[in-house]
Coordinates of C-alpha atoms in Angstrom, one line a residue:
X90 CA 0.2 0.0 -0.3
X91 CA 0.7 3.9 -1.0
X92 CA 0.9 6.5 1.4
X93 CA -1.8 9.5 -0.6
X94 CA -0.2 12.9 -0.2
X95 CA -3.5 13.1 1.7
X96 CA -2.2 11.7 4.6
X97 CA 2.0 12.4 3.7
X98 CA 0.6 16.1 4.1
X99 CA -3.1 16.7 6.1
X100 CA -2.6 13.2 7.9
X101 CA 0.7 13.6 9.5
X102 CA 0.4 17.4 10.2
X103 CA -3.4 16.6 12.6
X104 CA -1.4 13.8 14.1
X105 CA 1.6 16.7 15.8
X106 CA -1.2 19.5 15.2
X107 CA -3.3 17.0 18.6
X108 CA -0.1 15.8 20.4
X109 CA 1.1 19.5 20.4
X110 CA -2.5 21.0 21.9
X111 CA -1.8 18.6 24.2
X112 CA 1.0 19.3 25.6
X113 CA -0.2 22.7 25.8
X114 CA -2.9 21.9 27.6
X115 CA -1.0 20.1 30.2
X116 CA 1.6 23.3 30.6
X117 CA -1.9 24.6 31.4
X118 CA -2.9 21.7 34.2
X119 CA 1.4 22.1 35.1
X120 CA 0.8 25.8 35.5
X121 CA -1.6 26.1 37.6
X122 CA -0.5 23.7 40.3
X123 CA 3.1 24.7 40.0
X124 CA 5.0 29.3 39.7
X125 CA 5.3 27.9 36.0
X126 CA 3.9 31.5 34.5
X127 CA 3.0 30.9 30.7
X128 CA 2.8 34.3 30.4
X129 CA 6.7 34.4 30.3
X130 CA 7.7 31.0 29.0
X131 CA 5.8 32.4 25.9
X132 CA 9.2 34.7 25.9
X133 CA 11.2 32.0 26.6
X134 CA 13.7 31.1 24.3
X135 CA 16.4 27.9 24.3
X136 CA 19.4 30.3 23.3
X137 CA 20.3 33.8 22.7
X138 CA 20.6 33.8 19.4
X139 CA 16.7 31.1 18.5
X140 CA 13.7 32.4 18.6
X141 CA 10.9 31.9 21.6
X142 CA 8.3 29.8 22.6
X143 CA 5.7 31.4 20.9
X144 CA 7.8 32.2 17.5
X145 CA 7.9 27.1 17.8
X146 CA 4.1 27.2 18.4
X147 CA 3.8 29.8 15.5
X148 CA 5.9 27.5 12.9
X149 CA 3.8 25.1 14.0
X150 CA 0.6 26.6 12.4
X151 CA 2.1 27.8 10.4
X152 CA 4.0 24.9 8.7
X153 CA 0.7 23.2 8.4
X154 CA -1.9 24.8 7.5
X155 CA -0.1 27.3 5.7
X156 CA 1.3 25.2 3.7
X157 CA -2.2 23.1 2.8
X158 CA -2.7 26.7 2.0
X159 CA 0.5 28.2 0.6
X160 CA 0.0 24.6 -1.9
X161 CA -3.2 25.7 -3.1
X162 CA -1.7 29.1 -3.9
X163 CA 1.0 28.1 -5.1
X164 CA 2.9 30.9 -2.3
X165 CA 4.7 29.9 -0.1
X166 CA 6.2 32.2 2.6
X167 CA 7.6 32.3 6.2
X168 CA 5.3 33.1 8.9
X169 CA 3.7 36.3 9.8
X170 CA 5.0 38.3 12.6
X171 CA 2.6 38.5 15.0
X172 CA 2.6 40.8 18.1
X173 CA 0.7 40.9 21.7
X174 CA 1.3 36.5 21.5
X175 CA -0.3 35.4 25.3
X176 CA 0.0 31.5 26.0
X177 CA -3.9 32.1 25.4
X178 CA -2.8 33.0 22.1
X179 CA -0.6 30.5 20.9
X180 CA -3.0 27.6 22.2
X181 CA -5.5 28.9 19.7
X182 CA -3.6 28.8 16.7
X183 CA -3.6 24.6 17.2
X184 CA -6.9 24.8 17.4
X185 CA -7.0 26.2 14.2
X186 CA -4.8 25.0 12.2
X187 CA -6.7 21.3 13.7
X188 CA -9.9 22.5 12.6
X189 CA -8.6 24.3 9.5
X190 CA -7.3 20.4 8.1
X191 CA -9.8 18.5 9.6
X192 CA -12.4 20.1 7.0
X193 CA -10.4 19.7 4.3
X194 CA -11.0 17.1 2.3
X195 CA -8.9 14.0 0.4
X196 CA -9.9 14.4 -2.8
X197 CA -8.6 18.5 -2.3
X198 CA -5.4 17.3 -0.9
X199 CA -4.4 14.8 -3.5
X200 CA -5.3 16.8 -6.3
X201 CA -1.8 19.3 -4.9
X202 CA 0.3 16.5 -5.5
X203 CA 2.9 17.2 -7.7
X204 CA 1.5 20.6 -8.4
X205 CA 4.2 24.0 -8.8
X206 CA 4.4 26.1 -6.1
X207 CA 7.2 28.6 -4.8
X208 CA 9.0 29.7 -1.4
X209 CA 10.2 33.6 -1.2
X210 CA 11.3 34.3 1.5
X211 CA 12.1 38.7 0.9
X212 CA 13.3 38.6 -2.6
X213 CA 14.7 34.7 -2.9
X214 CA 11.9 32.7 -4.1
X215 CA 12.6 28.8 -4.6
X216 CA 11.1 26.5 -7.3
X217 CA 10.0 23.5 -5.9
X218 CA 6.5 20.8 -6.7
X219 CA 4.3 20.2 -4.2
X220 CA 5.8 16.6 -3.0
X221 CA 9.8 18.5 -2.7
X222 CA 8.4 21.3 -1.3
X223 CA 6.9 19.2 1.7
X224 CA 9.5 16.0 2.2
X225 CA 11.6 18.9 2.1
X226 CA 11.1 21.4 3.6
X227 CA 8.3 22.1 5.1
X228 CA 7.3 18.2 7.0
X229 CA 11.6 19.0 8.7
X230 CA 10.6 22.3 10.0
X231 CA 7.2 21.0 11.0
X232 CA 8.5 19.1 13.8
X233 CA 11.4 21.0 15.0
X234 CA 9.5 23.9 16.2
X235 CA 6.9 20.9 17.6
X236 CA 10.0 19.0 19.2
X237 CA 11.3 22.4 20.2
X238 CA 7.6 23.8 21.9
X239 CA 8.0 20.3 23.7
X240 CA 11.9 20.6 24.5
X241 CA 10.6 24.4 26.1
X242 CA 7.9 23.1 28.2
X243 CA 10.0 19.8 29.9
X244 CA 12.1 22.5 30.5
X245 CA 10.1 24.5 32.6
X246 CA 9.1 20.8 34.4
X247 CA 5.7 20.4 32.4
X248 CA 5.2 16.4 33.3
X249 CA 5.5 14.9 29.8
X250 CA 7.2 12.1 27.8
X251 CA 7.7 10.8 24.6
X252 CA 4.4 9.2 24.1
X253 CA 2.7 12.5 25.0
X254 CA 4.8 13.8 22.3
X255 CA 4.6 12.0 19.8
X256 CA 0.7 11.4 20.5
X257 CA -1.7 8.8 18.7
X258 CA -0.8 5.9 16.8
X259 CA -2.1 4.4 14.0
X260 CA -1.3 0.8 15.1
X261 CA -2.9 -2.1 13.6
X262 CA -2.8 -3.9 10.2

């Protein structure tokens, strides 16, 4: 059996988006029982030269929902700057991505396979096919920022394990 373009993109995104939503909820519960300041967490950086927690969540949102939108439009650009990010806004972005991706059909997404698209960053444009963009750029970035979101929560004492990151596994024959 081969994987469909839908399963590689939307199916993968939804599993991890739901896991990220769950770990954000776990962080909220942990904060209620500890001295974790969720608003300070939003600004936290693993290193001074890294972008803050809020950007990690924005990137999870952008490399899932934003990628599907971009493949439809044929153009992907860096995520928008979002000022005034709060922990609640982080949760809302993940919920928005889940809701939007749950609404797209398999047929609609499968029809996007191998279409041309462009990644534009400032004046630079890089041509891709949707397949190449998805597998060589979007999915790796999506998992990088999802893992970094998890890592920031772990470093702040949120009790999480690998299964929290993996989310619902697709088991069975």
